[in-house]
Amino acid sequence: MRIVFIGPPGAGKGTQAEKIIAKYATAHLSTGDMLRAARDAQTEVGVKAEKYMSSGQLVPDDILIAMISERLQQADCQAGYLLDGFPRTIAQAEALDEMLEQNNTPLDVVLELQVPEDELFKRLAGRGRADDKPEVIRERLVAYTKQTSPLLEYYSGKGLLQSVNGLGSVEEIFAQIETQLDCYK
Ligand code: AMP
């Protein structure tokens, strides 16, 4: 299965992503994790990305598109993957479509995890990551609303969007995700 996982920061994507890859045995492509690893290793990409990440802004599209394009060619992606945190802009989504069209490997489904904004703020403020300071959280939520939420319409127009309510216990939420994903197995 080829899955895109979309949701605002703090929606619980990371927790659910772990459960999805455990059950459906797909590669987990988290661009946030990839960028944090690059930053910690002080690679050229990591150094460039750091100033955007620490202020809650999106890292430029060309960096992300090159990163994912390379990653999708690796062997563990051939049987399917969960894209977690990518695409986050329309330009990224269009670039992804182009890559997938060239290889004749269309997406199966785009899963959206829905959580209201006041709940996101509460969760993020309790998490303690470096980019979880209140002013940075606000920026990340603004980036989601402005740049990423247009993807919901983009993918619903293609008939790919399935939305899941992200309020409730981890198990309750995962049960809804399973119901959706079991249609595509
Ligand atoms: P995440 O762990 O997915 O919340 O990502 C952490 C940070 O990495 C984000 O706030 C962005 O600065 C950056 N980032 C991750 N994925 C992307 C993406 N697809 N496009 C642009 N920036 C990204």
JSON list of C-alpha atoms and ligand atoms in Angstrom, two decimals:
[
{"chain": "A", "resi": 1, "resn": "MET", "atom": "CA", "xyz": [0.00, 0.00, 0.00]},
{"chain": "A", "resi": 2, "resn": "ARG", "atom": "CA", "xyz": [1.08, 3.53, -0.72]},
{"chain": "A", "resi": 3, "resn": "ILE", "atom": "CA", "xyz": [-0.33, 5.85, 1.90]},
{"chain": "A", "resi": 4, "resn": "VAL", "atom": "CA", "xyz": [-0.02, 9.57, 2.59]},
{"chain": "A", "resi": 5, "resn": "PHE", "atom": "CA", "xyz": [-0.71, 10.53, 6.20]},
{"chain": "A", "resi": 6, "resn": "ILE", "atom": "CA", "xyz": [-1.80, 14.15, 6.75]},
{"chain": "A", "resi": 7, "resn": "GLY", "atom": "CA", "xyz": [-2.63, 15.94, 9.96]},
{"chain": "A", "resi": 8, "resn": "PRO", "atom": "CA", "xyz": [-1.70, 19.07, 11.88]},
{"chain": "A", "resi": 9, "resn": "PRO", "atom": "CA", "xyz": [1.26, 19.06, 14.27]},
{"chain": "A", "resi": 10, "resn": "GLY", "atom": "CA", "xyz": [0.15, 17.43, 17.52]},
{"chain": "A", "resi": 11, "resn": "ALA", "atom": "CA", "xyz": [-2.61, 15.34, 15.92]},
{"chain": "A", "resi": 12, "resn": "GLY", "atom": "CA", "xyz": [-0.90, 12.12, 16.99]},
{"chain": "A", "resi": 13, "resn": "LYS", "atom": "CA", "xyz": [0.40, 11.10, 13.57]},
{"chain": "A", "resi": 14, "resn": "GLY", "atom": "CA", "xyz": [3.65, 9.73, 14.99]},
{"chain": "A", "resi": 15, "resn": "THR", "atom": "CA", "xyz": [1.92, 7.33, 17.40]},
{"chain": "A", "resi": 16, "resn": "GLN", "atom": "CA", "xyz": [-0.54, 6.12, 14.78]},
{"chain": "A", "resi": 17, "resn": "ALA", "atom": "CA", "xyz": [2.19, 5.86, 12.13]},
{"chain": "A", "resi": 18, "resn": "GLU", "atom": "CA", "xyz": [4.07, 3.38, 14.35]},
{"chain": "A", "resi": 19, "resn": "LYS", "atom": "CA", "xyz": [0.95, 1.24, 14.65]},
{"chain": "A", "resi": 20, "resn": "ILE", "atom": "CA", "xyz": [0.25, 1.41, 10.93]},
{"chain": "A", "resi": 21, "resn": "ILE", "atom": "CA", "xyz": [3.74, 0.28, 9.93]},
{"chain": "A", "resi": 22, "resn": "ALA", "atom": "CA", "xyz": [3.68, -2.52, 12.51]},
{"chain": "A", "resi": 23, "resn": "LYS", "atom": "CA", "xyz": [0.40, -3.94, 11.21]},
{"chain": "A", "resi": 24, "resn": "TYR", "atom": "CA", "xyz": [0.68, -3.23, 7.49]},
{"chain": "A", "resi": 25, "resn": "ALA", "atom": "CA", "xyz": [4.47, -3.71, 7.21]},
{"chain": "A", "resi": 26, "resn": "THR", "atom": "CA", "xyz": [5.21, -0.70, 5.07]},
{"chain": "A", "resi": 27, "resn": "ALA", "atom": "CA", "xyz": [8.27, 1.54, 5.09]},
{"chain": "A", "resi": 28, "resn": "HIS", "atom": "CA", "xyz": [7.87, 4.62, 7.31]},
{"chain": "A", "resi": 29, "resn": "LEU", "atom": "CA", "xyz": [8.97, 7.83, 5.58]},
{"chain": "A", "resi": 30, "resn": "SER", "atom": "CA", "xyz": [8.82, 10.64, 8.13]},
{"chain": "A", "resi": 31, "resn": "THR", "atom": "CA", "xyz": [10.32, 13.81, 6.65]},
{"chain": "A", "resi": 32, "resn": "GLY", "atom": "CA", "xyz": [10.43, 15.39, 10.14]},
{"chain": "A", "resi": 33, "resn": "ASP", "atom": "CA", "xyz": [12.57, 12.46, 11.37]},
{"chain": "A", "resi": 34, "resn": "MET", "atom": "CA", "xyz": [14.75, 12.61, 8.25]},
{"chain": "A", "resi": 35, "resn": "LEU", "atom": "CA", "xyz": [15.33, 16.35, 8.69]},
{"chain": "A", "resi": 36, "resn": "ARG", "atom": "CA", "xyz": [16.06, 16.01, 12.42]},
{"chain": "A", "resi": 37, "resn": "ALA", "atom": "CA", "xyz": [18.62, 13.29, 11.63]},
{"chain": "A", "resi": 38, "resn": "ALA", "atom": "CA", "xyz": [20.21, 15.53, 8.96]},
{"chain": "A", "resi": 39, "resn": "ARG", "atom": "CA", "xyz": [20.28, 18.44, 11.39]},
{"chain": "A", "resi": 40, "resn": "ASP", "atom": "CA", "xyz": [21.87, 16.35, 14.14]},
{"chain": "A", "resi": 41, "resn": "ALA", "atom": "CA", "xyz": [24.48, 15.02, 11.69]},
{"chain": "A", "resi": 42, "resn": "GLN", "atom": "CA", "xyz": [25.10, 18.59, 10.47]},
{"chain": "A", "resi": 43, "resn": "THR", "atom": "CA", "xyz": [24.82, 17.62, 6.82]},
{"chain": "A", "resi": 44, "resn": "GLU", "atom": "CA", "xyz": [24.45, 20.39, 4.23]},
{"chain": "A", "resi": 45, "resn": "VAL", "atom": "CA", "xyz": [20.68, 19.81, 4.08]},
{"chain": "A", "resi": 46, "resn": "GLY", "atom": "CA", "xyz": [20.48, 19.64, 7.88]},
{"chain": "A", "resi": 47, "resn": "VAL", "atom": "CA", "xyz": [22.27, 22.93, 8.36]},
{"chain": "A", "resi": 48, "resn": "LYS", "atom": "CA", "xyz": [20.00, 24.64, 5.78]},
{"chain": "A", "resi": 49, "resn": "ALA", "atom": "CA", "xyz": [16.85, 23.14, 7.27]},
{"chain": "A", "resi": 50, "resn": "GLU", "atom": "CA", "xyz": [17.61, 24.03, 10.88]},
{"chain": "A", "resi": 51, "resn": "LYS", "atom": "CA", "xyz": [16.63, 27.69, 10.72]},
{"chain": "A", "resi": 52, "resn": "TYR", "atom": "CA", "xyz": [13.22, 26.88, 9.26]},
{"chain": "A", "resi": 53, "resn": "MET", "atom": "CA", "xyz": [12.54, 24.04, 11.68]},
{"chain": "A", "resi": 54, "resn": "SER", "atom": "CA", "xyz": [13.49, 26.01, 14.77]},
{"chain": "A", "resi": 55, "resn": "SER", "atom": "CA", "xyz": [11.14, 28.84, 13.80]},
{"chain": "A", "resi": 56, "resn": "GLY", "atom": "CA", "xyz": [8.23, 26.56, 12.89]},
{"chain": "A", "resi": 57, "resn": "GLN", "atom": "CA", "xyz": [8.34, 27.29, 9.18]},
{"chain": "A", "resi": 58, "resn": "LEU", "atom": "CA", "xyz": [8.36, 24.80, 6.36]},
{"chain": "A", "resi": 59, "resn": "VAL", "atom": "CA", "xyz": [11.71, 23.88, 4.85]},
{"chain": "A", "resi": 60, "resn": "PRO", "atom": "CA", "xyz": [11.83, 24.89, 1.13]},
{"chain": "A", "resi": 61, "resn": "ASP", "atom": "CA", "xyz": [10.10, 22.56, -1.30]},
{"chain": "A", "resi": 62, "resn": "ASP", "atom": "CA", "xyz": [13.17, 21.79, -3.44]},
{"chain": "A", "resi": 63, "resn": "ILE", "atom": "CA", "xyz": [14.99, 20.29, -0.44]},
{"chain": "A", "resi": 64, "resn": "LEU", "atom": "CA", "xyz": [12.04, 18.07, 0.52]},
{"chain": "A", "resi": 65, "resn": "ILE", "atom": "CA", "xyz": [11.27, 17.00, -3.03]},
{"chain": "A", "resi": 66, "resn": "ALA", "atom": "CA", "xyz": [14.89, 15.91, -3.63]},
{"chain": "A", "resi": 67, "resn": "MET", "atom": "CA", "xyz": [14.95, 14.08, -0.29]},
{"chain": "A", "resi": 68, "resn": "ILE", "atom": "CA", "xyz": [11.76, 12.11, -0.94]},
{"chain": "A", "resi": 69, "resn": "SER", "atom": "CA", "xyz": [12.56, 11.43, -4.56]},
{"chain": "A", "resi": 70, "resn": "GLU", "atom": "CA", "xyz": [15.79, 9.74, -3.50]},
{"chain": "A", "resi": 71, "resn": "ARG", "atom": "CA", "xyz": [14.15, 7.89, -0.61]},
{"chain": "A", "resi": 72, "resn": "LEU", "atom": "CA", "xyz": [11.33, 6.47, -2.75]},
{"chain": "A", "resi": 73, "resn": "GLN", "atom": "CA", "xyz": [13.86, 4.74, -4.98]},
{"chain": "A", "resi": 74, "resn": "GLN", "atom": "CA", "xyz": [15.23, 2.63, -2.14]},
{"chain": "A", "resi": 75, "resn": "ALA", "atom": "CA", "xyz": [14.40, -1.06, -2.03]},
{"chain": "A", "resi": 76, "resn": "ASP", "atom": "CA", "xyz": [12.27, -0.97, 1.11]},
{"chain": "A", "resi": 77, "resn": "CYS", "atom": "CA", "xyz": [9.77, 1.37, -0.58]},
{"chain": "A", "resi": 78, "resn": "GLN", "atom": "CA", "xyz": [8.99, -0.93, -3.48]},
{"chain": "A", "resi": 79, "resn": "ALA", "atom": "CA", "xyz": [6.32, -2.86, -1.58]},
{"chain": "A", "resi": 80, "resn": "GLY", "atom": "CA", "xyz": [4.65, 0.30, -0.27]},
{"chain": "A", "resi": 81, "resn": "TYR", "atom": "CA", "xyz": [5.16, 3.05, 2.28]},
{"chain": "A", "resi": 82, "resn": "LEU", "atom": "CA", "xyz": [3.57, 5.45, 4.68]},
{"chain": "A", "resi": 83, "resn": "LEU", "atom": "CA", "xyz": [4.48, 9.04, 3.85]},
{"chain": "A", "resi": 84, "resn": "ASP", "atom": "CA", "xyz": [4.34, 10.89, 7.17]},
{"chain": "A", "resi": 85, "resn": "GLY", "atom": "CA", "xyz": [4.77, 14.67, 6.97]},
{"chain": "A", "resi": 86, "resn": "PHE", "atom": "CA", "xyz": [5.13, 14.83, 3.18]},
{"chain": "A", "resi": 87, "resn": "PRO", "atom": "CA", "xyz": [3.69, 16.39, 1.07]},
{"chain": "A", "resi": 88, "resn": "ARG", "atom": "CA", "xyz": [3.02, 19.56, 3.04]},
{"chain": "A", "resi": 89, "resn": "THR", "atom": "CA", "xyz": [2.45, 21.99, 0.15]},
{"chain": "A", "resi": 90, "resn": "ILE", "atom": "CA", "xyz": [0.65, 21.81, -3.19]},
{"chain": "A", "resi": 91, "resn": "ALA", "atom": "CA", "xyz": [4.03, 22.07, -4.97]},
{"chain": "A", "resi": 92, "resn": "GLN", "atom": "CA", "xyz": [5.26, 19.01, -3.06]},
{"chain": "A", "resi": 93, "resn": "ALA", "atom": "CA", "xyz": [2.04, 17.11, -3.86]},
{"chain": "A", "resi": 94, "resn": "GLU", "atom": "CA", "xyz": [2.38, 17.90, -7.56]},
{"chain": "A", "resi": 95, "resn": "ALA", "atom": "CA", "xyz": [6.03, 16.83, -7.56]},
{"chain": "A", "resi": 96, "resn": "LEU", "atom": "CA", "xyz": [5.05, 13.59, -5.83]},
{"chain": "A", "resi": 97, "resn": "ASP", "atom": "CA", "xyz": [2.30, 12.94, -8.39]},
{"chain": "A", "resi": 98, "resn": "GLU", "atom": "CA", "xyz": [4.82, 13.38, -11.15]},
{"chain": "A", "resi": 99, "resn": "MET", "atom": "CA", "xyz": [7.29, 10.92, -9.56]},
{"chain": "A", "resi": 100, "resn": "LEU", "atom": "CA", "xyz": [4.54, 8.34, -9.02]},
{"chain": "A", "resi": 101, "resn": "GLU", "atom": "CA", "xyz": [3.12, 8.74, -12.51]},
{"chain": "A", "resi": 102, "resn": "GLN", "atom": "CA", "xyz": [6.52, 8.15, -14.05]},
{"chain": "A", "resi": 103, "resn": "ASN", "atom": "CA", "xyz": [6.81, 4.88, -12.16]},
{"chain": "A", "resi": 104, "resn": "ASN", "atom": "CA", "xyz": [3.17, 3.94, -12.58]},
{"chain": "A", "resi": 105, "resn": "THR", "atom": "CA", "xyz": [2.78, 3.59, -8.80]},
{"chain": "A", "resi": 106, "resn": "PRO", "atom": "CA", "xyz": [-0.24, 5.69, -7.78]},
{"chain": "A", "resi": 107, "resn": "LEU", "atom": "CA", "xyz": [-1.18, 6.39, -4.17]},
{"chain": "A", "resi": 108, "resn": "ASP", "atom": "CA", "xyz": [-3.83, 4.12, -2.66]},
{"chain": "A", "resi": 109, "resn": "VAL", "atom": "CA", "xyz": [-5.15, 6.49, -0.02]},
{"chain": "A", "resi": 110, "resn": "VAL", "atom": "CA", "xyz": [-4.57, 9.78, 1.76]},
{"chain": "A", "resi": 111, "resn": "LEU", "atom": "CA", "xyz": [-5.48, 9.54, 5.44]},
{"chain": "A", "resi": 112, "resn": "GLU", "atom": "CA", "xyz": [-6.26, 12.71, 7.34]},
{"chain": "A", "resi": 113, "resn": "LEU", "atom": "CA", "xyz": [-6.14, 12.77, 11.14]},
{"chain": "A", "resi": 114, "resn": "GLN", "atom": "CA", "xyz": [-8.55, 15.51, 12.29]},
{"chain": "A", "resi": 115, "resn": "VAL", "atom": "CA", "xyz": [-8.05, 17.30, 15.61]},
{"chain": "A", "resi": 116, "resn": "PRO", "atom": "CA", "xyz": [-9.45, 20.73, 16.59]},
{"chain": "A", "resi": 117, "resn": "GLU", "atom": "CA", "xyz": [-6.92, 23.53, 17.01]},
{"chain": "A", "resi": 118, "resn": "ASP", "atom": "CA", "xyz": [-7.42, 24.21, 20.75]},
{"chain": "A", "resi": 119, "resn": "GLU", "atom": "CA", "xyz": [-6.70, 20.54, 21.49]},
{"chain": "A", "resi": 120, "resn": "LEU", "atom": "CA", "xyz": [-3.54, 20.63, 19.31]},
{"chain": "A", "resi": 121, "resn": "PHE", "atom": "CA", "xyz": [-2.15, 23.58, 21.20]},
{"chain": "A", "resi": 122, "resn": "LYS", "atom": "CA", "xyz": [-2.69, 21.81, 24.53]},
{"chain": "A", "resi": 123, "resn": "ARG", "atom": "CA", "xyz": [-0.99, 18.63, 23.32]},
{"chain": "A", "resi": 124, "resn": "LEU", "atom": "CA", "xyz": [1.98, 20.38, 21.71]},
{"chain": "A", "resi": 125, "resn": "ALA", "atom": "CA", "xyz": [2.63, 22.56, 24.73]},
{"chain": "A", "resi": 126, "resn": "GLY", "atom": "CA", "xyz": [2.92, 19.41, 26.86]},
{"chain": "A", "resi": 127, "resn": "ARG", "atom": "CA", "xyz": [5.40, 17.63, 24.57]},
{"chain": "A", "resi": 128, "resn": "GLY", "atom": "CA", "xyz": [8.71, 19.39, 25.28]},
{"chain": "A", "resi": 129, "resn": "ARG", "atom": "CA", "xyz": [10.43, 19.15, 21.86]},
{"chain": "A", "resi": 130, "resn": "ALA", "atom": "CA", "xyz": [12.72, 22.09, 20.91]},
{"chain": "A", "resi": 131, "resn": "ASP", "atom": "CA", "xyz": [10.19, 23.32, 18.35]},
{"chain": "A", "resi": 132, "resn": "ASP", "atom": "CA", "xyz": [7.34, 23.06, 20.88]},
{"chain": "A", "resi": 133, "resn": "LYS", "atom": "CA", "xyz": [7.76, 26.55, 22.36]},
{"chain": "A", "resi": 134, "resn": "PRO", "atom": "CA", "xyz": [4.45, 28.48, 22.25]},
{"chain": "A", "resi": 135, "resn": "GLU", "atom": "CA", "xyz": [5.50, 30.96, 19.54]},
{"chain": "A", "resi": 136, "resn": "VAL", "atom": "CA", "xyz": [6.96, 28.17, 17.41]},
{"chain": "A", "resi": 137, "resn": "ILE", "atom": "CA", "xyz": [3.84, 26.03, 17.91]},
{"chain": "A", "resi": 138, "resn": "ARG", "atom": "CA", "xyz": [1.75, 28.94, 16.67]},
{"chain": "A", "resi": 139, "resn": "GLU", "atom": "CA", "xyz": [3.92, 29.25, 13.55]},
{"chain": "A", "resi": 140, "resn": "ARG", "atom": "CA", "xyz": [3.67, 25.53, 12.86]},
{"chain": "A", "resi": 141, "resn": "LEU", "atom": "CA", "xyz": [-0.12, 25.64, 13.13]},
{"chain": "A", "resi": 142, "resn": "VAL", "atom": "CA", "xyz": [-0.23, 28.68, 10.81]},
{"chain": "A", "resi": 143, "resn": "ALA", "atom": "CA", "xyz": [1.99, 26.83, 8.30]},
{"chain": "A", "resi": 144, "resn": "TYR", "atom": "CA", "xyz": [-0.40, 23.87, 8.45]},
{"chain": "A", "resi": 145, "resn": "THR", "atom": "CA", "xyz": [-3.50, 25.98, 7.89]},
{"chain": "A", "resi": 146, "resn": "LYS", "atom": "CA", "xyz": [-2.01, 28.08, 5.10]},
{"chain": "A", "resi": 147, "resn": "GLN", "atom": "CA", "xyz": [0.23, 25.67, 3.25]},
{"chain": "A", "resi": 148, "resn": "THR", "atom": "CA", "xyz": [-0.83, 22.12, 4.10]},
{"chain": "A", "resi": 149, "resn": "SER", "atom": "CA", "xyz": [-4.60, 22.18, 4.57]},
{"chain": "A", "resi": 150, "resn": "PRO", "atom": "CA", "xyz": [-5.17, 23.02, 0.85]},
{"chain": "A", "resi": 151, "resn": "LEU", "atom": "CA", "xyz": [-3.96, 19.46, 0.21]},
{"chain": "A", "resi": 152, "resn": "LEU", "atom": "CA", "xyz": [-7.19, 18.13, 1.68]},
{"chain": "A", "resi": 153, "resn": "GLU", "atom": "CA", "xyz": [-9.15, 19.59, -1.19]},
{"chain": "A", "resi": 154, "resn": "TYR", "atom": "CA", "xyz": [-6.44, 18.58, -3.66]},
{"chain": "A", "resi": 155, "resn": "TYR", "atom": "CA", "xyz": [-6.67, 14.93, -2.65]},
{"chain": "A", "resi": 156, "resn": "SER", "atom": "CA", "xyz": [-10.42, 14.82, -2.12]},
{"chain": "A", "resi": 157, "resn": "GLY", "atom": "CA", "xyz": [-10.71, 16.07, -5.71]},
{"chain": "A", "resi": 158, "resn": "LYS", "atom": "CA", "xyz": [-8.76, 13.00, -6.76]},
{"chain": "A", "resi": 159, "resn": "GLY", "atom": "CA", "xyz": [-11.04, 10.74, -4.71]},
{"chain": "A", "resi": 160, "resn": "LEU", "atom": "CA", "xyz": [-8.18, 9.70, -2.41]},
{"chain": "A", "resi": 161, "resn": "LEU", "atom": "CA", "xyz": [-9.01, 11.40, 0.90]},
{"chain": "A", "resi": 162, "resn": "GLN", "atom": "CA", "xyz": [-10.26, 9.49, 3.95]},
{"chain": "A", "resi": 163, "resn": "SER", "atom": "CA", "xyz": [-10.63, 11.41, 7.22]},
{"chain": "A", "resi": 164, "resn": "VAL", "atom": "CA", "xyz": [-10.36, 9.93, 10.69]},
{"chain": "A", "resi": 165, "resn": "ASN", "atom": "CA", "xyz": [-11.38, 11.59, 13.97]},
{"chain": "A", "resi": 166, "resn": "GLY", "atom": "CA", "xyz": [-8.18, 12.09, 15.98]},
{"chain": "A", "resi": 167, "resn": "LEU", "atom": "CA", "xyz": [-9.94, 12.54, 19.33]},
{"chain": "A", "resi": 168, "resn": "GLY", "atom": "CA", "xyz": [-10.18, 9.50, 21.56]},
{"chain": "A", "resi": 169, "resn": "SER", "atom": "CA", "xyz": [-7.83, 6.81, 22.80]},
{"chain": "A", "resi": 170, "resn": "VAL", "atom": "CA", "xyz": [-4.91, 5.60, 20.70]},
{"chain": "A", "resi": 171, "resn": "GLU", "atom": "CA", "xyz": [-6.75, 2.29, 20.21]},
{"chain": "A", "resi": 172, "resn": "GLU", "atom": "CA", "xyz": [-10.03, 3.90, 19.22]},
{"chain": "A", "resi": 173, "resn": "ILE", "atom": "CA", "xyz": [-8.31, 6.06, 16.63]},
{"chain": "A", "resi": 174, "resn": "PHE", "atom": "CA", "xyz": [-6.30, 3.14, 15.27]},
{"chain": "A", "resi": 175, "resn": "ALA", "atom": "CA", "xyz": [-9.48, 1.06, 14.92]},
{"chain": "A", "resi": 176, "resn": "GLN", "atom": "CA", "xyz": [-10.88, 3.73, 12.57]},
{"chain": "A", "resi": 177, "resn": "ILE", "atom": "CA", "xyz": [-7.63, 3.77, 10.61]},
{"chain": "A", "resi": 178, "resn": "GLU", "atom": "CA", "xyz": [-7.73, -0.03, 10.26]},
{"chain": "A", "resi": 179, "resn": "THR", "atom": "CA", "xyz": [-11.28, 0.15, 8.94]},
{"chain": "A", "resi": 180, "resn": "GLN", "atom": "CA", "xyz": [-10.10, 2.55, 6.25]},
{"chain": "A", "resi": 181, "resn": "LEU", "atom": "CA", "xyz": [-6.87, 0.76, 5.34]},
{"chain": "A", "resi": 182, "resn": "ASP", "atom": "CA", "xyz": [-8.42, -2.70, 5.23]},
{"chain": "A", "resi": 183, "resn": "CYS", "atom": "CA", "xyz": [-10.33, -1.52, 2.13]},
{"chain": "A", "resi": 184, "resn": "TYR", "atom": "CA", "xyz": [-7.06, -1.15, 0.21]},
{"chain": "A", "resi": 185, "resn": "LYS", "atom": "CA", "xyz": [-5.15, -4.29, 1.23]},
{"chain": "B", "resi": 1, "resn": "AMP", "atom": "P1", "xyz": [7.31, 17.14, 11.79]},
{"chain": "B", "resi": 1, "resn": "AMP", "atom": "O1", "xyz": [8.10, 16.25, 12.70]},
{"chain": "B", "resi": 1, "resn": "AMP", "atom": "O2", "xyz": [6.66, 16.41, 10.66]},
{"chain": "B", "resi": 1, "resn": "AMP", "atom": "O3", "xyz": [6.36, 18.03, 12.53]},
{"chain": "B", "resi": 1, "resn": "AMP", "atom": "O4", "xyz": [8.37, 18.12, 11.08]},
{"chain": "B", "resi": 1, "resn": "AMP", "atom": "C1", "xyz": [9.20, 18.98, 11.85]},
{"chain": "B", "resi": 1, "resn": "AMP", "atom": "C2", "xyz": [9.65, 20.17, 10.99]},
{"chain": "B", "resi": 1, "resn": "AMP", "atom": "O5", "xyz": [10.36, 19.70, 9.85]},
{"chain": "B", "resi": 1, "resn": "AMP", "atom": "C3", "xyz": [8.50, 21.00, 10.41]},
{"chain": "B", "resi": 1, "resn": "AMP", "atom": "O6", "xyz": [8.04, 21.98, 11.32]},
{"chain": "B", "resi": 1, "resn": "AMP", "atom": "C4", "xyz": [9.17, 21.62, 9.19]},
{"chain": "B", "resi": 1, "resn": "AMP", "atom": "O7", "xyz": [10.03, 22.70, 9.55]},
{"chain": "B", "resi": 1, "resn": "AMP", "atom": "C5", "xyz": [10.06, 20.49, 8.70]},
{"chain": "B", "resi": 1, "resn": "AMP", "atom": "N1", "xyz": [9.36, 19.62, 7.71]},
{"chain": "B", "resi": 1, "resn": "AMP", "atom": "C6", "xyz": [9.02, 18.31, 7.84]},
{"chain": "B", "resi": 1, "resn": "AMP", "atom": "N2", "xyz": [8.43, 17.85, 6.73]},
{"chain": "B", "resi": 1, "resn": "AMP", "atom": "C7", "xyz": [8.39, 18.89, 5.86]},
{"chain": "B", "resi": 1, "resn": "AMP", "atom": "C8", "xyz": [7.85, 19.07, 4.55]},
{"chain": "B", "resi": 1, "resn": "AMP", "atom": "N3", "xyz": [7.26, 18.06, 3.89]},
{"chain": "B", "resi": 1, "resn": "AMP", "atom": "N4", "xyz": [7.98, 20.30, 3.98]},
{"chain": "B", "resi": 1, "resn": "AMP", "atom": "C9", "xyz": [8.60, 21.31, 4.60]},
{"chain": "B", "resi": 1, "resn": "AMP", "atom": "N5", "xyz": [9.09, 21.22, 5.85]},
{"chain": "B", "resi": 1, "resn": "AMP", "atom": "C10", "xyz": [8.99, 20.03, 6.49]}
]
